mmCIF file of N, CA, C and O in Angstrom:
data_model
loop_
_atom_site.group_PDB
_atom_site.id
_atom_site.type_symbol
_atom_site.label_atom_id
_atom_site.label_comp_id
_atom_site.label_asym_id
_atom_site.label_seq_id
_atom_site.Cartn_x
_atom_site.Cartn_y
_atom_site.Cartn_z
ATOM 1 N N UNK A 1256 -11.008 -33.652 5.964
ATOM 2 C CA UNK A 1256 -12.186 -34.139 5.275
ATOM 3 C C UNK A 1256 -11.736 -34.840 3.991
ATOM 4 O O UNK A 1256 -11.322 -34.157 3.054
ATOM 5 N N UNK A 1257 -11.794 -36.056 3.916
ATOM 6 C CA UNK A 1257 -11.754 -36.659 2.455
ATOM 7 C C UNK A 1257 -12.700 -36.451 1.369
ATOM 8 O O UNK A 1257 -13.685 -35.714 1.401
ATOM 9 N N UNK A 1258 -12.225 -37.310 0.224
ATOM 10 C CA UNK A 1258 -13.606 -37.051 -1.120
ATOM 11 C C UNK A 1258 -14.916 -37.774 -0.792
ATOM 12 O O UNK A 1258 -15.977 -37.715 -1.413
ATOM 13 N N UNK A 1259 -14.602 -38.513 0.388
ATOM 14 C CA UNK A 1259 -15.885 -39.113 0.306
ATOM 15 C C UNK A 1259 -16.586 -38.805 1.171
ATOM 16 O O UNK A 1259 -17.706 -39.314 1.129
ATOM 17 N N UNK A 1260 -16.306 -37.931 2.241
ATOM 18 C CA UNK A 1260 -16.952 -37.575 3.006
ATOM 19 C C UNK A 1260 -17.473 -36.000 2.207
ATOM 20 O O UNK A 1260 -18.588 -35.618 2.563
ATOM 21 N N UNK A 1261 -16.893 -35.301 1.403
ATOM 22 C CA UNK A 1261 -17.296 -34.394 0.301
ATOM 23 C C UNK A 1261 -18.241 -34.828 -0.305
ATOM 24 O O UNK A 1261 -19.280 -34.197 -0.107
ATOM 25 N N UNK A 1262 -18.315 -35.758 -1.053
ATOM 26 C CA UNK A 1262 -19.289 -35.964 -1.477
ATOM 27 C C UNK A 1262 -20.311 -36.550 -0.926
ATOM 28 O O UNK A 1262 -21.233 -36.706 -1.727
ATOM 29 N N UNK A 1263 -20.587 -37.077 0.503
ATOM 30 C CA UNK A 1263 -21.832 -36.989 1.254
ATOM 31 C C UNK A 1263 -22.164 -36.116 2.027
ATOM 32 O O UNK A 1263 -23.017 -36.512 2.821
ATOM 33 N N UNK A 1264 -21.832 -34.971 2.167
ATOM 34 C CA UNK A 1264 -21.703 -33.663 2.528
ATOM 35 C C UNK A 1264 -22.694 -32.859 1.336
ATOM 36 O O UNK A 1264 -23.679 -32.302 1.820
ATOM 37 N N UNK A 1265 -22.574 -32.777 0.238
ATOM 38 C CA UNK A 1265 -22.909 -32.243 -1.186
ATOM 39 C C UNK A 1265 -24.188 -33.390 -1.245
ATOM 40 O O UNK A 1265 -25.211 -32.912 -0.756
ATOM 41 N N UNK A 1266 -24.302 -34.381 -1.591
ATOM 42 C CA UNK A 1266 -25.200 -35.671 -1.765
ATOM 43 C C UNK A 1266 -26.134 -35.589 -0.466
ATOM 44 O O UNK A 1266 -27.053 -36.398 -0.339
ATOM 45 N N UNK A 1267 -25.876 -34.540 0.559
ATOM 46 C CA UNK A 1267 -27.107 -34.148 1.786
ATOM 47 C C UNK A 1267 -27.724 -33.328 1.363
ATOM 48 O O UNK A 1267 -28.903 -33.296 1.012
ATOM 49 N N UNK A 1268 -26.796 -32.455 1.371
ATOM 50 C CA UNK A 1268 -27.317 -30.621 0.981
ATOM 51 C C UNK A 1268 -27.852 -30.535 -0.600
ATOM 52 O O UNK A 1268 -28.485 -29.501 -0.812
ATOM 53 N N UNK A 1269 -27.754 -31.179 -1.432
ATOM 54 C CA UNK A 1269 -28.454 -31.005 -2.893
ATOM 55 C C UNK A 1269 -29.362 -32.137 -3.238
ATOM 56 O O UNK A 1269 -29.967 -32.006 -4.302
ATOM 57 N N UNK A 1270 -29.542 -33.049 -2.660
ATOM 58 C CA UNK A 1270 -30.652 -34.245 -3.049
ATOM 59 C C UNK A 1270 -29.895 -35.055 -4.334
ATOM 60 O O UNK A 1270 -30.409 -36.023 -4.894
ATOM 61 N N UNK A 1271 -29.090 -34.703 -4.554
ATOM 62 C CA UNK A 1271 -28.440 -35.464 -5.911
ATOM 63 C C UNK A 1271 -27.555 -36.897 -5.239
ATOM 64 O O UNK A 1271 -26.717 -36.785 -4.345
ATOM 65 N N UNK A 1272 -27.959 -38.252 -5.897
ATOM 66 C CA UNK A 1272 -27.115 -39.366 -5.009
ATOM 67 C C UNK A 1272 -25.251 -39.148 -4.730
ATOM 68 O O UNK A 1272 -24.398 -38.405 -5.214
ATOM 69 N N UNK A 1273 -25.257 -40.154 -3.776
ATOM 70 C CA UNK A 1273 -23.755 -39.788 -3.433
ATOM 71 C C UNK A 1273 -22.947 -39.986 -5.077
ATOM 72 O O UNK A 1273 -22.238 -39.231 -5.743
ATOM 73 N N UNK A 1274 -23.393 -41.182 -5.263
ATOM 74 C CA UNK A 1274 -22.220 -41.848 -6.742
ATOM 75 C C UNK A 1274 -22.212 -40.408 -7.911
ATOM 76 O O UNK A 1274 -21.137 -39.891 -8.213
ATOM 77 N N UNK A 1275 -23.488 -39.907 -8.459
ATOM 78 C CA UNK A 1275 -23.201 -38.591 -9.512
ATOM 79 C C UNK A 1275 -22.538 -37.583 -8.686
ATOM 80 O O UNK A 1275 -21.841 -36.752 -9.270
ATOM 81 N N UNK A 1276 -22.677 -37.520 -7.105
ATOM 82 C CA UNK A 1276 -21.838 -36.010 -7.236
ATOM 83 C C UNK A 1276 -20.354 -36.809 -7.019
ATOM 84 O O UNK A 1276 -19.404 -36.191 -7.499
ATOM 85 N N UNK A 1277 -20.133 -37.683 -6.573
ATOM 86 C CA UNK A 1277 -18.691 -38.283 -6.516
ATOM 87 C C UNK A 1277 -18.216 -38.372 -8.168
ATOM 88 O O UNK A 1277 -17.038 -38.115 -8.413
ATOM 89 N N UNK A 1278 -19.021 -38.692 -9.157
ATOM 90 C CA UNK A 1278 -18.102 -38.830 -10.457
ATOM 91 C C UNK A 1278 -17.988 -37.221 -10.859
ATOM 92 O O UNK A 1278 -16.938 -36.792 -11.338
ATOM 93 N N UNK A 1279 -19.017 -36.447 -10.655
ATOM 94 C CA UNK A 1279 -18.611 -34.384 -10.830
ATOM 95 C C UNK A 1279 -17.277 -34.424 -9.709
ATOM 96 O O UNK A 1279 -16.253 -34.597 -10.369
ATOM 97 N N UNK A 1280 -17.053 -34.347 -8.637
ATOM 98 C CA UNK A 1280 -16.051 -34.708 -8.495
ATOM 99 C C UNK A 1280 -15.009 -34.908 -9.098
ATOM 100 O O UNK A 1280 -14.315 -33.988 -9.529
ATOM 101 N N UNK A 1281 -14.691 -36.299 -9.246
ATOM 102 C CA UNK A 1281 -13.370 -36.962 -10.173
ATOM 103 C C UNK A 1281 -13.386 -36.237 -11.457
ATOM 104 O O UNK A 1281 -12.271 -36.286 -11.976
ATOM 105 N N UNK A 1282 -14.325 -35.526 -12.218
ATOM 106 C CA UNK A 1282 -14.157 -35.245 -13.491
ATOM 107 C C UNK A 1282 -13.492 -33.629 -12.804
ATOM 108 O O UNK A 1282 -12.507 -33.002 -13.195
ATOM 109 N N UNK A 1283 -14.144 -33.405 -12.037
ATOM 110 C CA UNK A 1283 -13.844 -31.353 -11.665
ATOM 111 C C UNK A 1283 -11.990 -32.180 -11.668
ATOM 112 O O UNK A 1283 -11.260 -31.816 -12.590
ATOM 113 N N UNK A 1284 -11.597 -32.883 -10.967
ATOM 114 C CA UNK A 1284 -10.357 -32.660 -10.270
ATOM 115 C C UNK A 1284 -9.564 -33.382 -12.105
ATOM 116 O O UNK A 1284 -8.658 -32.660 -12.521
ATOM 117 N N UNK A 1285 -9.757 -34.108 -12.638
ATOM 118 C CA UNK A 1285 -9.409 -34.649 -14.013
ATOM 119 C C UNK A 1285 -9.181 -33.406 -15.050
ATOM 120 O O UNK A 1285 -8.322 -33.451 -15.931
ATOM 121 N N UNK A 1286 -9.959 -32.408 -14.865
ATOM 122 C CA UNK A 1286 -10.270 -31.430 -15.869
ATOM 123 C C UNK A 1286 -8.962 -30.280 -15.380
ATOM 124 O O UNK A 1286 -7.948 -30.027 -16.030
ATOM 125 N N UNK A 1287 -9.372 -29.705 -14.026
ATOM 126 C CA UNK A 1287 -8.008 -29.367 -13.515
ATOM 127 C C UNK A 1287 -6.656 -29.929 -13.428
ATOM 128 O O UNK A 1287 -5.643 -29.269 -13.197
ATOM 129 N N UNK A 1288 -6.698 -30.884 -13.580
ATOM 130 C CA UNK A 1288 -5.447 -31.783 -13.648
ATOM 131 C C UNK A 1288 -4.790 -31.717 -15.209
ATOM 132 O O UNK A 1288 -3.592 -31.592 -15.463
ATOM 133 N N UNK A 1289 -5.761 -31.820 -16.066
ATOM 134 C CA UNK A 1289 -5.248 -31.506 -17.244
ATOM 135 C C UNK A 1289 -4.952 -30.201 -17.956
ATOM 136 O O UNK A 1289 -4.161 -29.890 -18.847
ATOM 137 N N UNK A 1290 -6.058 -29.410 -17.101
ATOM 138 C CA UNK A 1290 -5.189 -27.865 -17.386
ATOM 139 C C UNK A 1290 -4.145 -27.727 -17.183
ATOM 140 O O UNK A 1290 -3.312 -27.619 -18.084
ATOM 141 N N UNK A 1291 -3.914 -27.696 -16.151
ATOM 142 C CA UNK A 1291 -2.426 -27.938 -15.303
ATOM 143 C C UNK A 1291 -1.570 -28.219 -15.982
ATOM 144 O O UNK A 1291 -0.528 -27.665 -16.332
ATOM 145 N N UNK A 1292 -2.156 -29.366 -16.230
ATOM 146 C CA UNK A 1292 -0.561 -30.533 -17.421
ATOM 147 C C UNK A 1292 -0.969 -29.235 -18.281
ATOM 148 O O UNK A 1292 -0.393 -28.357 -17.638
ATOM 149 N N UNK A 1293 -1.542 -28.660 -19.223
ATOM 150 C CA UNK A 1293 -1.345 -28.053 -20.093
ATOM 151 C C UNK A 1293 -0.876 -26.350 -20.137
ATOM 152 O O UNK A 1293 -0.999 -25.450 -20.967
ATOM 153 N N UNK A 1294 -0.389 -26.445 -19.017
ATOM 154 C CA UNK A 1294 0.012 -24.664 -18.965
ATOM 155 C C UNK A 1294 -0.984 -23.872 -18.605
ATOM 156 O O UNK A 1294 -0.764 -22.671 -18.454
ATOM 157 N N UNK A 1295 -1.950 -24.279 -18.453
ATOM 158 C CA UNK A 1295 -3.396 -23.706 -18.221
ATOM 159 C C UNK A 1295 -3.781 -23.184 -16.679
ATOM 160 O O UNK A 1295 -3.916 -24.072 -15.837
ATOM 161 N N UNK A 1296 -3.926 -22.097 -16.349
ATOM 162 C CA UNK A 1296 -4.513 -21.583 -14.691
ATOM 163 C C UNK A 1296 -5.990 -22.060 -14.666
ATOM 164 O O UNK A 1296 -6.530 -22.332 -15.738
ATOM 165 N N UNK A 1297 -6.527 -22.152 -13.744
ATOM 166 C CA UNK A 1297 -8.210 -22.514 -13.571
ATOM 167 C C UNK A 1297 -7.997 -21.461 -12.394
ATOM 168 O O UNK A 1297 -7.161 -21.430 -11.490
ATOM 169 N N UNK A 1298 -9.173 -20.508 -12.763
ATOM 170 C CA UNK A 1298 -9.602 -19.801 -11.985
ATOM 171 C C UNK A 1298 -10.868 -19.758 -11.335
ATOM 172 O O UNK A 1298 -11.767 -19.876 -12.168
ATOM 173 N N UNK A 1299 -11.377 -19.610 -9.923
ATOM 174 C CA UNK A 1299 -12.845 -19.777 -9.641
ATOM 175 C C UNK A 1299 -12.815 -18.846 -9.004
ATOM 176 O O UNK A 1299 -11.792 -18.709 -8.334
ATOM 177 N N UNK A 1300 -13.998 -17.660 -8.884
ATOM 178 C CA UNK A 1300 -14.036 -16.774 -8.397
ATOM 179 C C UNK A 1300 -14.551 -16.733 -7.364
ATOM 180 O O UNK A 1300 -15.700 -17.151 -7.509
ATOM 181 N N UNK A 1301 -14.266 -16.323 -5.848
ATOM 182 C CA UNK A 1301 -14.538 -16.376 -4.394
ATOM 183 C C UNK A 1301 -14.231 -17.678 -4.122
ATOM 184 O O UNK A 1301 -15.061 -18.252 -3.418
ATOM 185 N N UNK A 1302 -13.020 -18.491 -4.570
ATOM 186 C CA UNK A 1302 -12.474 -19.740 -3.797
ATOM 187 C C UNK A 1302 -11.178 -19.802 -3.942
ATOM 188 O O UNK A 1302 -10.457 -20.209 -3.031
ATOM 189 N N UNK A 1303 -10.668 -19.366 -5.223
ATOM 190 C CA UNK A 1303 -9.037 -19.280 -5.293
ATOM 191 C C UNK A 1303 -8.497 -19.709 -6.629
ATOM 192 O O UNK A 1303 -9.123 -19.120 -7.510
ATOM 193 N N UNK A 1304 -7.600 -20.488 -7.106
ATOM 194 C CA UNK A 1304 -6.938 -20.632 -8.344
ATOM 195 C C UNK A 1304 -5.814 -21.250 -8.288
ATOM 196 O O UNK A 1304 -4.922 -20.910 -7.510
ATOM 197 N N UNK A 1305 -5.744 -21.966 -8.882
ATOM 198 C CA UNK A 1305 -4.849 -23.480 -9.368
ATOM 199 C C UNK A 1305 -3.939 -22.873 -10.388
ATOM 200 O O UNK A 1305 -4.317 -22.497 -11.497
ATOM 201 N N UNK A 1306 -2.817 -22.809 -9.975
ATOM 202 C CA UNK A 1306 -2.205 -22.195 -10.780
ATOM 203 C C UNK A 1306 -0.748 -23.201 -11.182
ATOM 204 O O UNK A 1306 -0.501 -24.259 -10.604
ATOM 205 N N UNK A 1307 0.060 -22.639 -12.221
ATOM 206 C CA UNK A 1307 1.181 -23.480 -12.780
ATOM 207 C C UNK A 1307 2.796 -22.843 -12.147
ATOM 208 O O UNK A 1307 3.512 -22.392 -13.041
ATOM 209 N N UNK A 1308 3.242 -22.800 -11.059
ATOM 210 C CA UNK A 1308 4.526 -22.349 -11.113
ATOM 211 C C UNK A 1308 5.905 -22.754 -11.550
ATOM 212 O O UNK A 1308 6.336 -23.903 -11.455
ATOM 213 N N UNK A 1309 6.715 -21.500 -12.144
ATOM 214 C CA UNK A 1309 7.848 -22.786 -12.681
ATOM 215 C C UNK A 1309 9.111 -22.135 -11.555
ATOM 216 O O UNK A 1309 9.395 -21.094 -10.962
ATOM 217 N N UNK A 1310 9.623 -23.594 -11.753
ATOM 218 C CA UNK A 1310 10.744 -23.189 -10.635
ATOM 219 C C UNK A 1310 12.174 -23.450 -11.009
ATOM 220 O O UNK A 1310 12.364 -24.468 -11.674
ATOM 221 N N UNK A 1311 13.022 -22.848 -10.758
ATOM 222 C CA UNK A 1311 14.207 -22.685 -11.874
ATOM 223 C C UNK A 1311 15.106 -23.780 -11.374
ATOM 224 O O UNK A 1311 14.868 -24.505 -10.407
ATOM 225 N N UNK A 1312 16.223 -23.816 -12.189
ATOM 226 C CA UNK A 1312 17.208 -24.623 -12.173
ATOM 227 C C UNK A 1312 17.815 -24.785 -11.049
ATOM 228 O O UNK A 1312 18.625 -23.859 -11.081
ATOM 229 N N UNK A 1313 17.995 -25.388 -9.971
ATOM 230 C CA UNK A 1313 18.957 -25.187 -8.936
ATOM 231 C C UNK A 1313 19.732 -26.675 -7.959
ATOM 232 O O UNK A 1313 19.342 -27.805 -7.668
ATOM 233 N N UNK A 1314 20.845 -25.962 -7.743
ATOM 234 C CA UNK A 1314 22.045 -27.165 -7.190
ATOM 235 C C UNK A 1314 21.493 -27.235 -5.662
ATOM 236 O O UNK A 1314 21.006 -26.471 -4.828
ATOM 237 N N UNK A 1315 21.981 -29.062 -5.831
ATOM 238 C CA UNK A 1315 21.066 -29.906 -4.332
ATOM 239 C C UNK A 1315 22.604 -30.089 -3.961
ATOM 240 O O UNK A 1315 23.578 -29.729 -4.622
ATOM 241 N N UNK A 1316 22.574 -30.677 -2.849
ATOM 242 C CA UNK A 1316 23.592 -31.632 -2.267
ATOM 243 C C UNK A 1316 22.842 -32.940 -1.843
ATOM 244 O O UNK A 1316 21.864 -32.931 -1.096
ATOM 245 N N UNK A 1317 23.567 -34.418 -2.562
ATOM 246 C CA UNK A 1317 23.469 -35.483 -2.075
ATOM 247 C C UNK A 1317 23.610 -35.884 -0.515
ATOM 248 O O UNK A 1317 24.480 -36.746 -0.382
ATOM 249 N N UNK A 1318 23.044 -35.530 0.618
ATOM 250 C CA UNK A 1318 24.090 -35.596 1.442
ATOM 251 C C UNK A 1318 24.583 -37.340 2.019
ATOM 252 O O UNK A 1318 25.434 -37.553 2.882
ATOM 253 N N UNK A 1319 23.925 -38.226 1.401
ATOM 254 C CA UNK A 1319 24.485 -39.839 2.009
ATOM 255 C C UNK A 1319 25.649 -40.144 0.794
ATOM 256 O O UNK A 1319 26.374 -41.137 0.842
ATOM 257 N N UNK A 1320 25.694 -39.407 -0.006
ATOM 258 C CA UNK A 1320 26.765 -39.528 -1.600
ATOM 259 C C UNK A 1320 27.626 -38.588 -1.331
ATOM 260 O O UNK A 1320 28.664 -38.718 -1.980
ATOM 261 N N UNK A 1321 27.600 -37.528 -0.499
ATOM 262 C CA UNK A 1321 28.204 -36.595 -0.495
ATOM 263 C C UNK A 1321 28.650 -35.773 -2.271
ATOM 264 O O UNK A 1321 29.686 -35.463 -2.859
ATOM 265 N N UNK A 1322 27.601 -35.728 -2.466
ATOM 266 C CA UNK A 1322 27.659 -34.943 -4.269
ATOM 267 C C UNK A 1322 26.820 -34.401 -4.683
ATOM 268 O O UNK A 1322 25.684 -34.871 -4.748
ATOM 269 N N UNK A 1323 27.073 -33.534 -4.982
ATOM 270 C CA UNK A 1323 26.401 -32.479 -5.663
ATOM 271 C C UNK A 1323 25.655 -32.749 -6.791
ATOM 272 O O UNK A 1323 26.194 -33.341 -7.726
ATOM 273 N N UNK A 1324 24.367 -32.370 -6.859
ATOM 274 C CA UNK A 1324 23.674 -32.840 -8.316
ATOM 275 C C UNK A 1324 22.539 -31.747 -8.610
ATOM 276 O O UNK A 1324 21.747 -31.460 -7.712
ATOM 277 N N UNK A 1325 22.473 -31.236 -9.664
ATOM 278 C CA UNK A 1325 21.512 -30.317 -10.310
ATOM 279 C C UNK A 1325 20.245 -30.643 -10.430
ATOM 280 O O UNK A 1325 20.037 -31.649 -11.109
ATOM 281 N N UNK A 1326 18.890 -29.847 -9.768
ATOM 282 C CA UNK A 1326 17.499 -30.303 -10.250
ATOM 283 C C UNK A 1326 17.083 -29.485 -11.619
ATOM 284 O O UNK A 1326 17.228 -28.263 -11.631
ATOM 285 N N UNK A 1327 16.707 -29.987 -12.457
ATOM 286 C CA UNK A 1327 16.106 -28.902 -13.419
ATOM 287 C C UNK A 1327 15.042 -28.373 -13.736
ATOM 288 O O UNK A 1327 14.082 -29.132 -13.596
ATOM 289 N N UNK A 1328 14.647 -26.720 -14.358
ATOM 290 C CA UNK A 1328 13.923 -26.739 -13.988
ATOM 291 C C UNK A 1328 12.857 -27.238 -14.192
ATOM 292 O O UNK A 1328 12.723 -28.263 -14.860
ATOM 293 N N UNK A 1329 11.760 -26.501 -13.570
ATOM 294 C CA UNK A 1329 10.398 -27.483 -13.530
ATOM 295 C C UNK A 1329 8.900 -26.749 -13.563
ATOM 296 O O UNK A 1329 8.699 -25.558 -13.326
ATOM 297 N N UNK A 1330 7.748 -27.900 -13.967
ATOM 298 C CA UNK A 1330 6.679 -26.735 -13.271
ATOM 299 C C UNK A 1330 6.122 -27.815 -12.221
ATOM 300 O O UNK A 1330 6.042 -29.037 -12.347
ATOM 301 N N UNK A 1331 5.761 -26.988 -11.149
ATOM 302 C CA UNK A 1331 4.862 -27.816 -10.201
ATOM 303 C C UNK A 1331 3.627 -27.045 -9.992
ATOM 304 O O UNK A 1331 3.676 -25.830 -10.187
ATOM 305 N N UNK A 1332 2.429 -27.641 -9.589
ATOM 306 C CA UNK A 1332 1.061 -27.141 -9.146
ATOM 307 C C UNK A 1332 1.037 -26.414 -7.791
ATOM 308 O O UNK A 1332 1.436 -26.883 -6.725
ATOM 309 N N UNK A 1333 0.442 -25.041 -8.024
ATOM 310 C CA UNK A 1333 -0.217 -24.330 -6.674
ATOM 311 C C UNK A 1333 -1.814 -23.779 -6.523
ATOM 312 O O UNK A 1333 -2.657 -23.593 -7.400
ATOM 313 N N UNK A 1334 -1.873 -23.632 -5.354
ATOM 314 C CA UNK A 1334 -3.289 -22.916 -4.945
ATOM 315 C C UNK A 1334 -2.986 -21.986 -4.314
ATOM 316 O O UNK A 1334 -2.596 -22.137 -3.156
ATOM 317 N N UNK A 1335 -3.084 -20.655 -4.940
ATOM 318 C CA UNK A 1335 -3.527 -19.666 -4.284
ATOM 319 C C UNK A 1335 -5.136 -19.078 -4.105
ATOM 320 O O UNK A 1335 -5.856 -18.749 -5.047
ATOM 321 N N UNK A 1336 -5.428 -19.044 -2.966
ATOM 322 C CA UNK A 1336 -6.933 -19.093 -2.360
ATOM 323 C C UNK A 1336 -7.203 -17.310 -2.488
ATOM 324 O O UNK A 1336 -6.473 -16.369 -2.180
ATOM 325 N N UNK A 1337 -8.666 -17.364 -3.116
ATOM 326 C CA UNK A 1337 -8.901 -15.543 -2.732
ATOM 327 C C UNK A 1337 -8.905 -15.137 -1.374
ATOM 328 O O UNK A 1337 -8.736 -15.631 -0.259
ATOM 329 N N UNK A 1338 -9.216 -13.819 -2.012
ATOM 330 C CA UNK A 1338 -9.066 -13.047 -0.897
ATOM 331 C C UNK A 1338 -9.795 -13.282 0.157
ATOM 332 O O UNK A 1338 -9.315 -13.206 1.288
ATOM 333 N N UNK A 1339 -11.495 -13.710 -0.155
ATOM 334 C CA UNK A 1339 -12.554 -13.689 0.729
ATOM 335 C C UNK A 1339 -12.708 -15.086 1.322
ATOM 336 O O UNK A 1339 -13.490 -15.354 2.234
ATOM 337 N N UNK A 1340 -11.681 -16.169 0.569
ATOM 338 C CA UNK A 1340 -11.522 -17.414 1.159
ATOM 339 C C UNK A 1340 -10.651 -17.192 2.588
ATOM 340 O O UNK A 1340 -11.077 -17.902 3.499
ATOM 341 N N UNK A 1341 -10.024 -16.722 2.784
ATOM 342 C CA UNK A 1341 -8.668 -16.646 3.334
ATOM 343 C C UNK A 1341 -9.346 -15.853 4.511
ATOM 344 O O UNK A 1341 -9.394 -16.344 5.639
ATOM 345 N N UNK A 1342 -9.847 -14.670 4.234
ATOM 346 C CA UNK A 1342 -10.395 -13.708 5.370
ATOM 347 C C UNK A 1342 -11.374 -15.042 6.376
ATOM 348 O O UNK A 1342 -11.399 -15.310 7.577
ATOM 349 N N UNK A 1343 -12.121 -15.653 5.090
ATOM 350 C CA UNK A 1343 -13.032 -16.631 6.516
ATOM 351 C C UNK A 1343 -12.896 -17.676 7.235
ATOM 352 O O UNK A 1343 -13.623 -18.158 8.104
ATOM 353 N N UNK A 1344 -11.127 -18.247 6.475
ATOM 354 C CA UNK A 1344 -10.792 -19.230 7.453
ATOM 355 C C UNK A 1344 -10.039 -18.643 8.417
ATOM 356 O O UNK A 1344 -9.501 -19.304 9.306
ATOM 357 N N UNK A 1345 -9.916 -17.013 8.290
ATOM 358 C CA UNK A 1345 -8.997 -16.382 9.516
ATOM 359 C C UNK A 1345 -9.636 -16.057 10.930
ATOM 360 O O UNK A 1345 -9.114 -15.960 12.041
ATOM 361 N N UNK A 1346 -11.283 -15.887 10.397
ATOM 362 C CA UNK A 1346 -12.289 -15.799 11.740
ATOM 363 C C UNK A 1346 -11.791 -17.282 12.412
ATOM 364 O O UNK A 1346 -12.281 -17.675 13.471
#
């Protein structure tokens, strides 16, 4: 499912036009995005949580260079989904 089919999905079920729930949208995912950048978790309760993981220092191999080169570390973005999310995509 894409954003735009999200947001005519939402723009059925609430009477609100497609274009305002598409810009709530872009701002929800902007706002999380900048938590993120900022060290910040977003938590929503009964859907899951956007969280910041950091991942440590560790040696790659080049393999078309044949050389060895260090990534450093880092943070990258995760979702871990609740509990009651998870149970209902398991039905």
């Amino acid at each position: 499912m894409t954003k735009a089919e999200i947001a005519t999905e939402i723009a059925k079920t609430t009477g609100i036009d497609k274009a305002g729930v598409m810009a709530v949208i872009e701002q929800f995912m902007n706002v999380v995005k900048d938590s993120l950048a900022h060290g910040e978790n977003v938590y929503l309760r009964g859907f899951g949580s956007f969280i910041v993981k950091e991942r440590a220092e560790k040696t790659a191999r080049n393999i078309s260079k044949n050389t060895t080169i260090v990534i450093p570390a880092h943070n990258v973005p995760a979702f871990k989904p609740a509990k009651c999310f998870m149970e209902e995509v398991a039905r």
